[in-house]
Structures are given as structure tokens and as C-alpha cells.
Amino acid sequence: MERASGIINAMLSIPKIFVLAVIQGATELLPVSSSAHVIVAEKLMGLDPTLPAMTLLLVMLHTGTMLAVIVFFWRSWRDNFFKSQKVFWESIKLIIAATVATGVVGIILKILIEKIFLKNTPHAEIELIFGNLPLMSAALAAVGVLILWAGKGQGQAQNKKTTLGFKAAWFIGMVQGICLPFRGFSRSGATISTGLILGIEKRRVEDFSFALAVILTPPVILREALRFLKAQHASVLHGTSMMGLFLPSVNGMVLSFISGMLALKWLSNWLERGRWYLFGIYCLCASVVIFFMHYQGL
């Protein structure tokens, strides 16, 4: 028991929590893929993301960033989504349409990956591809190109002033569904870029993208929480108290909230000033770095 408790304490040390919380909080909301950055950080720090303590920490980090989104966008959502009953229900319909599209695409991809691409793999689950560095590198490169495309045509697209209707919402939702299984294919980067390419006003597509995130995040948190409860690490769980696992995770949630708020201000500023393409350049550079890490056997 003492050994298990020591493992937990070492793994959830304040410096490591701080690093992971800042990375998760910033990259979860910036269009650069949080999962890719967190996985790389965990590998570099020698952490095992399969341990229940890490799963719980990840759940709390997601909770912190979700709260940051709600606080940051609340005033804008109040003005855009809640200014009248008619507008509210129209917005709800668009969010539902996009979320359904996400679910349809996500389920199809899950079936294709598990039943076809991993058919010869024992206990094939979509999570098996999450740590695949070459795939992650390709996904980062793909979203980088998408962001550059959106940034290049941003001025021309805005002149179209396309309305965010069911067709656009459905399309954005489909793109969000593609992001689910592929670590590196940034959700915010892909959805906002899709909206910009369609000609939707910058602030409107940003509000809509993060409204979708608030809807999508609770199921993700629930899934990860269930994985924590079902974890086959009874010896570790019995070797330390639940409070010993929970308190470090709360610290991580607070830190991810703060870094998430700062990241959202950065994102909004760059989006409004026409610097969206710079995130695309970053994603392409990150793609090269991750591919090099794989080549070096990291």
C-alpha cells in the first residue's frame, strides 16, 4: 500500500499537475489539439495515462476548461442565444442538428476503425489509435492546412455573410465528428475554420463552436469517469485514499480553468485581427515535431 501511495504522490506532484493543467487548459481551447500536446507531455514526463489517477486528473482538467468556456462566452451567448424565445429555440435547433451530425459521423468512424482497420487486433477499441504518433502527426498537418485555407480566404468569405442555418450547422457538426477519433485534428480549429470557409461571421462561428464544445464535453467527462471507476488497478486505489486522488485533481481543474480563460482571450484576439492562419502554421510545425519524435522512437 505504501508503495502504491508513493507512486500516486510522485505521479501527481504539483509541478507535473501544473504543467499538464496549463497545457490542457491552453491547447483544449486553442485550435492546436490538446490531446496531441498532453500525450506528448505525458510521454516526456514518463507518465502512464492508463492509471486511474491520471484518468481522474484528465476528467477534472476537462471540467476546468469547460467552466472557462461557459464563463468566457456567457455574455456573448446571452446576447446571441437568449435575447428572445424565438432566437433561443432556433439556436437550440442548430446546436442539436450539429450534435446529431457529430454523433452520426463519430459512430460511423468508430465502427469502421474497430471493425475494419483493427479487425485483426484483440479487444479492438478506438482508443488504441489515440497514442499513434504518425496518425497524430498526419491529423495535425490536416487541420493545419484547413486553418491556413480558412485564414487565407477569411476576408473574401466574410464578404459573403453566410447565415448560420441548418445546412451550415450540420456540416460543422460532421467536421466535429471527424475530430473525435483522431488525436491531433483540433476540434475548435476544424469547426471554426469550417465556419469561416462557409462565410459565417467570425464572432458567430466562434460562439457556435464553443457552444458545441459545452454540449460535447459532459459525455466525454462521463466516459472518462466511468473508465476511472472500472479501472483494473485495485491495488493502487486501495493503497491511497480517494481524497488523495481527488485533491490534486481539483488543483489541476483550477489551473486548467485559469489557463483556459487566458487561451480564449488569445484565440478571440487573433481571430478578430485576422491572425487565424498563424495557428495553422503552428499545427504544421507541431506535426513535423511529432513525426520526428516517432522517428526517434519516443
mmCIF file of C-alpha atoms in Angstrom, residues 61-187:
data_model
loop_
_atom_site.group_PDB
_atom_site.id
_atom_site.type_symbol
_atom_site.label_atom_id
_atom_site.label_comp_id
_atom_site.label_asym_id
_atom_site.label_seq_id
_atom_site.Cartn_x
_atom_site.Cartn_y
_atom_site.Cartn_z
ATOM 1 C CA LEU A 61 -8.886 19.180 -16.400
ATOM 2 C CA HIS A 62 -11.701 18.856 -18.938
ATOM 3 C CA THR A 63 -14.120 20.170 -16.318
ATOM 4 C CA GLY A 64 -11.914 23.210 -15.722
ATOM 5 C CA THR A 65 -11.740 24.094 -19.415
ATOM 6 C CA MET A 66 -15.495 23.585 -19.843
ATOM 7 C CA LEU A 67 -16.140 26.040 -16.980
ATOM 8 C CA ALA A 68 -13.737 28.504 -18.621
ATOM 9 C CA VAL A 69 -15.740 28.309 -21.856
ATOM 10 C CA ILE A 70 -19.023 28.945 -20.027
ATOM 11 C CA VAL A 71 -17.657 31.932 -18.086
ATOM 12 C CA PHE A 72 -15.865 33.462 -21.086
ATOM 13 C CA PHE A 73 -18.746 33.163 -23.558
ATOM 14 C CA TRP A 74 -21.678 33.655 -21.202
ATOM 15 C CA ARG A 75 -22.240 37.332 -22.023
ATOM 16 C CA SER A 76 -21.975 36.725 -25.765
ATOM 17 C CA TRP A 77 -24.270 33.675 -25.567
ATOM 18 C CA ARG A 78 -26.767 35.686 -23.528
ATOM 19 C CA ASP A 79 -26.841 38.381 -26.210
ATOM 20 C CA ASN A 80 -26.922 35.999 -29.173
ATOM 21 C CA PHE A 81 -28.766 32.896 -27.955
ATOM 22 C CA PHE A 82 -31.041 34.187 -25.169
ATOM 23 C CA LYS A 83 -32.164 37.590 -26.405
ATOM 24 C CA SER A 84 -35.631 36.218 -27.257
ATOM 25 C CA GLN A 85 -37.548 32.974 -27.022
ATOM 26 C CA LYS A 86 -37.583 32.637 -30.812
ATOM 27 C CA VAL A 87 -33.831 33.100 -31.117
ATOM 28 C CA PHE A 88 -33.237 30.699 -28.234
ATOM 29 C CA TRP A 89 -35.194 27.844 -29.819
ATOM 30 C CA GLU A 90 -33.647 28.487 -33.228
ATOM 31 C CA SER A 91 -30.196 28.288 -31.645
ATOM 32 C CA ILE A 92 -31.122 25.090 -29.795
ATOM 33 C CA LYS A 93 -32.263 23.509 -33.066
ATOM 34 C CA LEU A 94 -28.963 24.403 -34.761
ATOM 35 C CA ILE A 95 -26.932 23.014 -31.852
ATOM 36 C CA ILE A 96 -28.982 19.800 -31.842
ATOM 37 C CA ALA A 97 -28.560 19.432 -35.622
ATOM 38 C CA ALA A 98 -24.789 19.851 -35.361
ATOM 39 C CA THR A 99 -24.550 17.480 -32.380
ATOM 40 C CA VAL A 100 -26.578 14.799 -34.176
ATOM 41 C CA ALA A 101 -24.289 15.136 -37.201
ATOM 42 C CA THR A 102 -21.289 14.753 -34.896
ATOM 43 C CA GLY A 103 -22.761 11.617 -33.359
ATOM 44 C CA VAL A 104 -23.569 10.046 -36.734
ATOM 45 C CA VAL A 105 -20.090 10.653 -38.135
ATOM 46 C CA GLY A 106 -18.422 9.619 -34.870
ATOM 47 C CA ILE A 107 -20.312 6.315 -34.690
ATOM 48 C CA ILE A 108 -19.589 5.523 -38.341
ATOM 49 C CA LEU A 109 -15.878 6.201 -37.872
ATOM 50 C CA LYS A 110 -15.807 4.126 -34.679
ATOM 51 C CA ILE A 111 -17.358 1.144 -36.484
ATOM 52 C CA LEU A 112 -15.038 1.490 -39.485
ATOM 53 C CA ILE A 113 -11.920 1.754 -37.345
ATOM 54 C CA GLU A 114 -12.766 -1.074 -34.924
ATOM 55 C CA LYS A 115 -14.371 -3.481 -37.390
ATOM 56 C CA ILE A 116 -12.170 -2.920 -40.442
ATOM 57 C CA PHE A 117 -8.839 -1.270 -39.651
ATOM 58 C CA LEU A 118 -8.419 -3.012 -36.269
ATOM 59 C CA LYS A 119 -10.291 -6.219 -37.115
ATOM 60 C CA ASN A 120 -7.217 -8.392 -36.509
ATOM 61 C CA THR A 121 -6.422 -6.700 -33.199
ATOM 62 C CA PRO A 122 -7.544 -8.465 -29.986
ATOM 63 C CA HIS A 123 -10.038 -6.408 -27.943
ATOM 64 C CA ALA A 124 -10.074 -3.752 -30.670
ATOM 65 C CA GLU A 125 -11.156 -0.363 -29.326
ATOM 66 C CA ILE A 126 -10.908 3.033 -30.936
ATOM 67 C CA GLU A 127 -8.742 4.193 -28.003
ATOM 68 C CA LEU A 128 -5.921 2.034 -29.398
ATOM 69 C CA ILE A 129 -5.199 4.612 -32.109
ATOM 70 C CA PHE A 130 -5.109 7.593 -29.737
ATOM 71 C CA GLY A 131 -1.398 7.284 -28.996
ATOM 72 C CA ASN A 132 -0.364 6.599 -32.607
ATOM 73 C CA LEU A 133 2.197 9.337 -33.264
ATOM 74 C CA PRO A 134 2.290 9.062 -37.096
ATOM 75 C CA LEU A 135 -1.512 9.312 -37.212
ATOM 76 C CA MET A 136 -1.405 12.218 -34.781
ATOM 77 C CA SER A 137 1.188 13.946 -36.957
ATOM 78 C CA ALA A 138 -0.979 13.493 -40.052
ATOM 79 C CA ALA A 139 -4.056 14.831 -38.220
ATOM 80 C CA LEU A 140 -2.161 17.937 -37.082
ATOM 81 C CA ALA A 141 -0.957 18.517 -40.636
ATOM 82 C CA ALA A 142 -4.520 18.136 -41.950
ATOM 83 C CA VAL A 143 -6.026 20.637 -39.509
ATOM 84 C CA GLY A 144 -3.081 22.966 -40.125
ATOM 85 C CA VAL A 145 -3.888 23.039 -43.841
ATOM 86 C CA LEU A 146 -7.597 23.586 -43.048
ATOM 87 C CA ILE A 147 -6.759 26.532 -40.774
ATOM 88 C CA LEU A 148 -4.461 28.052 -43.397
ATOM 89 C CA TRP A 149 -7.205 27.672 -46.026
ATOM 90 C CA ALA A 150 -9.708 29.395 -43.745
ATOM 91 C CA GLY A 151 -7.233 32.127 -42.833
ATOM 92 C CA LYS A 152 -6.279 32.805 -46.440
ATOM 93 C CA GLY A 153 -9.865 33.184 -47.611
ATOM 94 C CA GLN A 154 -11.135 34.771 -44.401
ATOM 95 C CA GLY A 155 -11.606 38.238 -45.884
ATOM 96 C CA GLN A 156 -13.333 37.006 -49.023
ATOM 97 C CA ALA A 157 -15.537 34.590 -47.066
ATOM 98 C CA GLN A 158 -16.676 37.289 -44.675
ATOM 99 C CA ASN A 159 -17.935 39.368 -47.591
ATOM 100 C CA LYS A 160 -20.445 36.578 -48.346
ATOM 101 C CA LYS A 161 -22.011 36.951 -44.886
ATOM 102 C CA THR A 162 -23.479 33.453 -44.936
ATOM 103 C CA THR A 163 -26.212 32.803 -42.384
ATOM 104 C CA LEU A 164 -25.658 30.028 -39.864
ATOM 105 C CA GLY A 165 -28.534 27.771 -40.853
ATOM 106 C CA PHE A 166 -29.235 24.052 -40.655
ATOM 107 C CA LYS A 167 -27.024 23.211 -43.628
ATOM 108 C CA ALA A 168 -24.014 25.016 -42.175
ATOM 109 C CA ALA A 169 -24.684 23.652 -38.667
ATOM 110 C CA TRP A 170 -24.957 20.099 -39.999
ATOM 111 C CA PHE A 171 -21.714 20.484 -41.958
ATOM 112 C CA ILE A 172 -19.856 21.915 -38.955
ATOM 113 C CA GLY A 173 -21.188 19.041 -36.850
ATOM 114 C CA MET A 174 -19.943 16.493 -39.383
ATOM 115 C CA VAL A 175 -16.467 18.014 -39.294
ATOM 116 C CA GLN A 176 -16.564 17.905 -35.491
ATOM 117 C CA GLY A 177 -17.400 14.194 -35.735
ATOM 118 C CA ILE A 178 -14.241 13.611 -37.763
ATOM 119 C CA CYS A 179 -12.224 15.134 -34.922
ATOM 120 C CA LEU A 180 -13.416 12.616 -32.309
ATOM 121 C CA PRO A 181 -11.224 9.582 -33.112
ATOM 122 C CA PHE A 182 -8.194 11.403 -34.488
ATOM 123 C CA ARG A 183 -5.934 12.933 -31.854
ATOM 124 C CA GLY A 184 -4.311 15.984 -33.404
ATOM 125 C CA PHE A 185 -7.313 17.014 -35.512
ATOM 126 C CA SER A 186 -8.261 20.005 -33.372
ATOM 127 C CA ARG A 187 -11.996 20.330 -32.692
#
